[in-house]
Structure formats: C-alpha cells, structure tokens
Short mmCIF file of C-alpha atoms in Angstrom, two decimals:
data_model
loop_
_atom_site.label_atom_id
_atom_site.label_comp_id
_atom_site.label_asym_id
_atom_site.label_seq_id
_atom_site.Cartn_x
_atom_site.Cartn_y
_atom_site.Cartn_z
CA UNK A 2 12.46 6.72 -0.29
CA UNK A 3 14.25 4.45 -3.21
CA UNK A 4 14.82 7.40 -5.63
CA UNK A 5 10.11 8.55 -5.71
CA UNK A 6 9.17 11.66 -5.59
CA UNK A 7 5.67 12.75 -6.41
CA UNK A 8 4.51 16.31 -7.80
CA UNK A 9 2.64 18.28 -6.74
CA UNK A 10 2.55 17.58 -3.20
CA UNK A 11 -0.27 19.37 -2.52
CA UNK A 12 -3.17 20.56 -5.04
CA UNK A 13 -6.67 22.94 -4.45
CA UNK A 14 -8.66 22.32 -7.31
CA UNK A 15 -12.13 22.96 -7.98
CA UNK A 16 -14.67 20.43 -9.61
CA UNK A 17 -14.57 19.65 -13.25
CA UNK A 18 -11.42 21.07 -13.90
CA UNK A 19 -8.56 18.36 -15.13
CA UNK A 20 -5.36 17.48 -13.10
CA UNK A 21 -2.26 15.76 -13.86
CA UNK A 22 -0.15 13.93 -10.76
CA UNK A 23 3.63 12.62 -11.69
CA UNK A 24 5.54 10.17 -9.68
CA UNK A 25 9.10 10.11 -11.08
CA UNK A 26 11.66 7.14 -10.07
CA UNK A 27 15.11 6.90 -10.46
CA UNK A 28 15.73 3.36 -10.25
CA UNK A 29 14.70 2.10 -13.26
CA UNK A 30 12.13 0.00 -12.07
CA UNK A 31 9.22 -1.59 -14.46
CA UNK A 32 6.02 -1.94 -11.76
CA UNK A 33 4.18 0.83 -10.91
CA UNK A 34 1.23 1.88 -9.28
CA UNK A 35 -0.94 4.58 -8.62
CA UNK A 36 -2.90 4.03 -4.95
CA UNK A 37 -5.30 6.66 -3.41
CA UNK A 38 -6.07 6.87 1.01
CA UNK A 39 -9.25 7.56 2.48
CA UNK A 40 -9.95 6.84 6.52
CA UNK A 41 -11.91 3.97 6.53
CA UNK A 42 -10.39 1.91 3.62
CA UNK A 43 -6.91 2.08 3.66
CA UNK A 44 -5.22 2.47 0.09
CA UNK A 45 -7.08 1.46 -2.87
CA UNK A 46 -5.51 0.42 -6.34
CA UNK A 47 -6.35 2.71 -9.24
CA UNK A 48 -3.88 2.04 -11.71
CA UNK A 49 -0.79 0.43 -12.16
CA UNK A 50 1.59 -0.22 -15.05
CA UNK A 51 3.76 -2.74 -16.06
CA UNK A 52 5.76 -1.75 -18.60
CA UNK A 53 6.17 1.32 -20.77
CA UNK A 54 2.83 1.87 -22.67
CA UNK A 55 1.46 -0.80 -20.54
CA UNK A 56 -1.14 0.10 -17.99
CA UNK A 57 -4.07 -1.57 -16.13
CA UNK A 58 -7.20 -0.90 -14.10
CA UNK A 59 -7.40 -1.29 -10.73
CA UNK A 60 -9.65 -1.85 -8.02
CA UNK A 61 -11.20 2.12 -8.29
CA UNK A 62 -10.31 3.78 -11.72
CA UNK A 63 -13.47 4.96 -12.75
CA UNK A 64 -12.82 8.57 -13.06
CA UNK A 65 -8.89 8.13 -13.98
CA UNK A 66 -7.23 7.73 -16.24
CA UNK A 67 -2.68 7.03 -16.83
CA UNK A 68 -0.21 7.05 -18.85
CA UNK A 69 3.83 5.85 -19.26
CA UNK A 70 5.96 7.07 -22.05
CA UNK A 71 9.04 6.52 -20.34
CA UNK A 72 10.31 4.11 -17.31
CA UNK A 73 10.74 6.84 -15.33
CA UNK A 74 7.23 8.28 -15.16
CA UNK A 75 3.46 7.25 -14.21
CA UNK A 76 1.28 10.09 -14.55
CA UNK A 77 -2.03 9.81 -13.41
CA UNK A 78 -4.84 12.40 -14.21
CA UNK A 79 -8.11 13.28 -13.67
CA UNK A 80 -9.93 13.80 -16.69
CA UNK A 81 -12.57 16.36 -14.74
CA UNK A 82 -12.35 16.02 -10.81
CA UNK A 83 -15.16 15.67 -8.95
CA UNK A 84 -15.32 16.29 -5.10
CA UNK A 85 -15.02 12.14 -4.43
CA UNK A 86 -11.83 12.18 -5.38
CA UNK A 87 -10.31 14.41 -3.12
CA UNK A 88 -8.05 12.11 -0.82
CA UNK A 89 -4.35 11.45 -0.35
CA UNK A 90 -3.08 9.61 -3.53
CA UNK A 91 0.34 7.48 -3.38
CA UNK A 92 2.97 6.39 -6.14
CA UNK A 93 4.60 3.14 -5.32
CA UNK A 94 7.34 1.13 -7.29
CA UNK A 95 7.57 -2.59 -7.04
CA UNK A 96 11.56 -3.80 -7.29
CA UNK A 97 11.12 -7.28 -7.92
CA UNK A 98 10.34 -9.29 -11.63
CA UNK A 99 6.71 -10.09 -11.55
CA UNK A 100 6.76 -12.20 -14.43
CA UNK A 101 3.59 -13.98 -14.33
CA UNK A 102 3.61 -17.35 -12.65
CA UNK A 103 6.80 -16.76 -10.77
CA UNK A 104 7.12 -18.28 -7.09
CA UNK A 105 8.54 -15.61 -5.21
CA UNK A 106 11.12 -16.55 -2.67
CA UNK A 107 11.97 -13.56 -0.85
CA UNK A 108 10.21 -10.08 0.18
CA UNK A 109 8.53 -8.14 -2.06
CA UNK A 110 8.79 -4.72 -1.06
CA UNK A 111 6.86 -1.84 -2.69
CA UNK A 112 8.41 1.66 -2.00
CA UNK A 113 5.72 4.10 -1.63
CA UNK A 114 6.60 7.94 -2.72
CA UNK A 115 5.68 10.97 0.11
CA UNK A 116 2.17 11.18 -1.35
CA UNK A 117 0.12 14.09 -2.92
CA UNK A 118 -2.61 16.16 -1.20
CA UNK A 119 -5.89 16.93 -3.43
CA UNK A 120 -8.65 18.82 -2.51
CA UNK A 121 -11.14 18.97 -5.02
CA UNK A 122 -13.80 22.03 -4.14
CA UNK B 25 -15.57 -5.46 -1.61
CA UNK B 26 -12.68 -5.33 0.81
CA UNK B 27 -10.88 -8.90 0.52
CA UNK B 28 -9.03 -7.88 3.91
CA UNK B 29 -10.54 -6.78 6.79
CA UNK B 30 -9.01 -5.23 9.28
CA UNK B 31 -9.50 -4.25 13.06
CA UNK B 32 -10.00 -2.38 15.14
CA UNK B 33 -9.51 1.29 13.56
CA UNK B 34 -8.12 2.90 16.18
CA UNK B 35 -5.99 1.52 19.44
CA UNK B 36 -4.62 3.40 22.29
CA UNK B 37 -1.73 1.42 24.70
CA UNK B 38 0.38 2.06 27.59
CA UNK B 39 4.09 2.66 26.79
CA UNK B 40 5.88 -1.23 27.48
CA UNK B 41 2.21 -2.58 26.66
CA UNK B 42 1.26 -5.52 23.59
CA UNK B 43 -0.40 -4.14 20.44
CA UNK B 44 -2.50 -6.60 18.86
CA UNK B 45 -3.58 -5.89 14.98
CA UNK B 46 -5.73 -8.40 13.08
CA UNK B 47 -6.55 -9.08 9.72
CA UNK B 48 -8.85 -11.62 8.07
CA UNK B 49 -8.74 -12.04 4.40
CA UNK B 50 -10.83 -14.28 1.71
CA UNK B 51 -8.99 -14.68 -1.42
CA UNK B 52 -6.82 -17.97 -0.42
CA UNK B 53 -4.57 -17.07 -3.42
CA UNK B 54 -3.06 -14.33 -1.18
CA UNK B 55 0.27 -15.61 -0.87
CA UNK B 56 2.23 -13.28 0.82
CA UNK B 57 1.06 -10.62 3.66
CA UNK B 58 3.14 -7.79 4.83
CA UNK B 59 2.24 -5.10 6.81
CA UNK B 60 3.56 -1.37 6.20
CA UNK B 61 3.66 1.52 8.76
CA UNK B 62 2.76 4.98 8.41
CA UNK B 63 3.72 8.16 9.98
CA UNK B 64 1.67 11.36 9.41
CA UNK B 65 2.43 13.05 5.80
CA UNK B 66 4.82 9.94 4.63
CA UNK B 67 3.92 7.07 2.61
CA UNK B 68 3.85 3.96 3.93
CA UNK B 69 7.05 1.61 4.54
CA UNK B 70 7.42 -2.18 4.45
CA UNK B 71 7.57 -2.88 8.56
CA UNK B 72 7.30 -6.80 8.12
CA UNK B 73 5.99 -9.76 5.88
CA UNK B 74 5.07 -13.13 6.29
CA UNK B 75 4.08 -16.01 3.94
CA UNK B 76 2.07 -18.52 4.69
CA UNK B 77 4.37 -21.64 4.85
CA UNK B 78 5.38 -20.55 8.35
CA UNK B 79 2.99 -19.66 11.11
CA UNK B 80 5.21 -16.93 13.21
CA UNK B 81 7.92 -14.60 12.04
CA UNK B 82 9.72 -12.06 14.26
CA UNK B 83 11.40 -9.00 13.93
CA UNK B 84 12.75 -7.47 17.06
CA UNK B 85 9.82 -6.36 18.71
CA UNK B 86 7.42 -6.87 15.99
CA UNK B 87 5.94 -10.44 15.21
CA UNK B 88 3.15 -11.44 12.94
CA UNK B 89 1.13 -14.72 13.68
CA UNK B 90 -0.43 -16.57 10.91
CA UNK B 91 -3.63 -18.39 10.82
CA UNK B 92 -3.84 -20.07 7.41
CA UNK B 93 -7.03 -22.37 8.44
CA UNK B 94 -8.20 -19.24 10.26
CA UNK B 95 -7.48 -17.02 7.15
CA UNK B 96 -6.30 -14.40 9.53
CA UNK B 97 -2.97 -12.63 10.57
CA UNK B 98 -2.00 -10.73 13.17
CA UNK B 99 0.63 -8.03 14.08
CA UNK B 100 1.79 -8.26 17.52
CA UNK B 101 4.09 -5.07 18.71
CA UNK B 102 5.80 -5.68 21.70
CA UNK B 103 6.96 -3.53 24.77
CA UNK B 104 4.90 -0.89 22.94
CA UNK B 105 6.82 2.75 22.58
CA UNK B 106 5.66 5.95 21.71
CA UNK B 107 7.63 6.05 18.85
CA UNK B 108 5.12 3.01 17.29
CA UNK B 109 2.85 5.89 17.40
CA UNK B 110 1.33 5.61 13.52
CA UNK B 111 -0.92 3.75 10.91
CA UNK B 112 -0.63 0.52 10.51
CA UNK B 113 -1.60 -1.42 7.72
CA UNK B 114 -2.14 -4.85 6.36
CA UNK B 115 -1.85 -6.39 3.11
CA UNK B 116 -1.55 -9.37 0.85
CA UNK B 117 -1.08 -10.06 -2.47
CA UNK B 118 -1.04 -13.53 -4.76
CA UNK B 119 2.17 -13.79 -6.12
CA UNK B 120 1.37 -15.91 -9.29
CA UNK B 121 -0.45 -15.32 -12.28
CA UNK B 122 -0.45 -11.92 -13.51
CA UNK B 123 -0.98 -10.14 -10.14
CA UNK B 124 1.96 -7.67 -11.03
CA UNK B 125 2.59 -7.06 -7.53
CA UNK B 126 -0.41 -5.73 -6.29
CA UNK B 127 -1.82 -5.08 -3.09
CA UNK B 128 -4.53 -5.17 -1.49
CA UNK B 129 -4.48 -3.36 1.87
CA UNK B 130 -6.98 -3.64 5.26
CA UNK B 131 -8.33 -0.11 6.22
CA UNK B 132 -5.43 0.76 8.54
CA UNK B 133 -5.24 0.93 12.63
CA UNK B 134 -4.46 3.91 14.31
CA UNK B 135 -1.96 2.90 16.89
CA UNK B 136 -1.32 5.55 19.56
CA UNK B 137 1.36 4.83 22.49
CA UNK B 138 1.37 6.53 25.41
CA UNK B 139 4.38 7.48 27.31
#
C-alpha cells in the first residue's frame, strides 16, 4: 500500500459535530490528495496538497477544509458534518514530480490508502 | 459536471467470457487515462494506463482501446475470472500545467464473474 495508512478507519458521528481524518505516508512523497466515494460517481477530488503549507480546492470542498504541517501528513476535517458527507473518503499519494508543464513519459501511479468509513447521523 | 462518463454501472459475465468497460470523456487536455480496480474495503490500485499516442495497450489479459477522435476508452478483460470480481474505474488526468496529478474518475462498474 506504498507506506498509507489512514485513521480512523471507521467513524459514527452525529451532525454538526467536527471531525479530523489523517492519512500518514512514509515515503516522503510531496502530492497529496484527499478523494471521497459515493455509488453513482466514483471518487471525487476534495482537496489535495502540493507541498507543505500548500493546499488546493478540489472538485467538492465545500464543507472541508485541510491542512499539512509536515510531508508526512494531510489531515482533512470537517468543520461541522452534515449527513451529505457521510461516504467512504480515500488518501492517495502521487510519486512522480508534477512540476507544472512537465511532459510525462511514463506511468503515473497514485497509491490510494485503505480508506475511512464515516457515517454522519 | 462529470468530465468522464462511464458505463454501464453494473456487469455480470460468465467465467472465460469478455468484459467490456467504456468511458467517454470531454476535456481533450486529458492526457493520460488509467484505470484502477477495486476490491470491497480497499482502495483502489493502478490496474492499467494508456496515453493517447497509441490506440491499444495490453497487459496480460487486460487491454484498453483508445478512441482519441471518439474521445472514448475502453477496458477490455479477457477470459473473464471470478477473481476480476470488483469495481472498476476510469480516469484521466492532463498532465501539463498545474494539474498536480489529479484525477478525475468515471462513476465505477461493478464487474461480477461468475464461476
């Protein structure tokens, strides 16, 4: 699983109450992203970062927000969950140099970490 | 909106059977397209990737067939086992710019192989 783990694996929550998701990564690697899965649309972008202290929005962040103080960790959190968000949410790490502009010439893998469980009530 | 489409949801084959996958996409920036497989509670793993200088790649029993006109792409499995048994998902990204590797994946196939 290229050195991801996620915790917690599984969280019951109930609505309004905050919650904090870490992926942790061992390799050192500077991409990383925050997906969530829901039947019916596959995995959606929320967040991803770039860089220590450097973070993006993607395609679905309303409602999230993350933060990286070290290489190691992407910690995404959920400033007061609502029922929506329940789903399956995903860490993934990117091992390539996506310096912008660069023609890749090989395969771009992303490693994707077990996953965590929420159920927002 | 959902830049890649992808059907059908759900497909059920006979064990030694062809499973067919497609995906249609409409950002032609996408510049590479992999698909990643899924097994229940797991994440999803890199299964095969194509880009679109080549119209066919293979992998054992798993080819993808590219349609660049077409803006589509395909996932063939071949002599289907039950061990294929799991999502299936498309993807593509555009390499350049400041993309930052990321995806954007089709809504996943169910695949389920019978014995």
């Amino acid at each position: 699983d290229a050195g991801i783990t996620q915790s917690p694996r599984h969280k019951v929550t109930e609505t309004g109450t905050p919650v904090t998701l870490r992926c942790h990564q061992t390799e050192n690697h500077r991409y990383m992203y925050w997906y969530r899965q829901d039947p019916g649309h596959g995995l959606r972008l929320i967040h991803y970062s770039y860089g220590v202290k450097d973070t993006d929005k993607g395609e679905v962040s309303d409602g999230y927000s993350v933060s990286r103080s070290k290489t190691e960790d992407f910690l995404l959190t959920l400033e007061s969950a609502t029922s929506s968000q329940t789903s399956v949410y995903f860490c993934a790490i990117s091992t390539l140099d996506w310096t912008s502009g660069r023609s890749l010439s090989s395969y771009n893998e992303q490693f994707f970490g077990p996953g965590t469980r929420l159920t927002v009530l | 909106q959902q830049q890649v489409k992808q059907s059908p949801q759900s497909l059920i084959v006979q064990k030694g059977g062809i499973s067919i996958i497609n995906c249609a996409y409409e950002n032609t920036a996408f510049d590479y397209f992999p698909w990643y497989q899924q097994f229940p509670g797991k994440g999803p793993a890199l299964l095969i990737a194509i880009r679109p200088d080549v119209s066919e790649k293979k992998e054992g029993r798993f080819t993808i067939s590219f349609n660049k006109s077409a803006k589509q792409f395909s996932l063939h499995i071949m002599d289907s086992q039950p061990g294929d048994s799991a999502t299936y998902f498309c993807a593509a990204l555009n390499a350049g710019g400041t993309s930052y590797g990321k995806l954007t994946f089709g809504q996943g196939t169910i695949l389920t192989v019978h014995p």
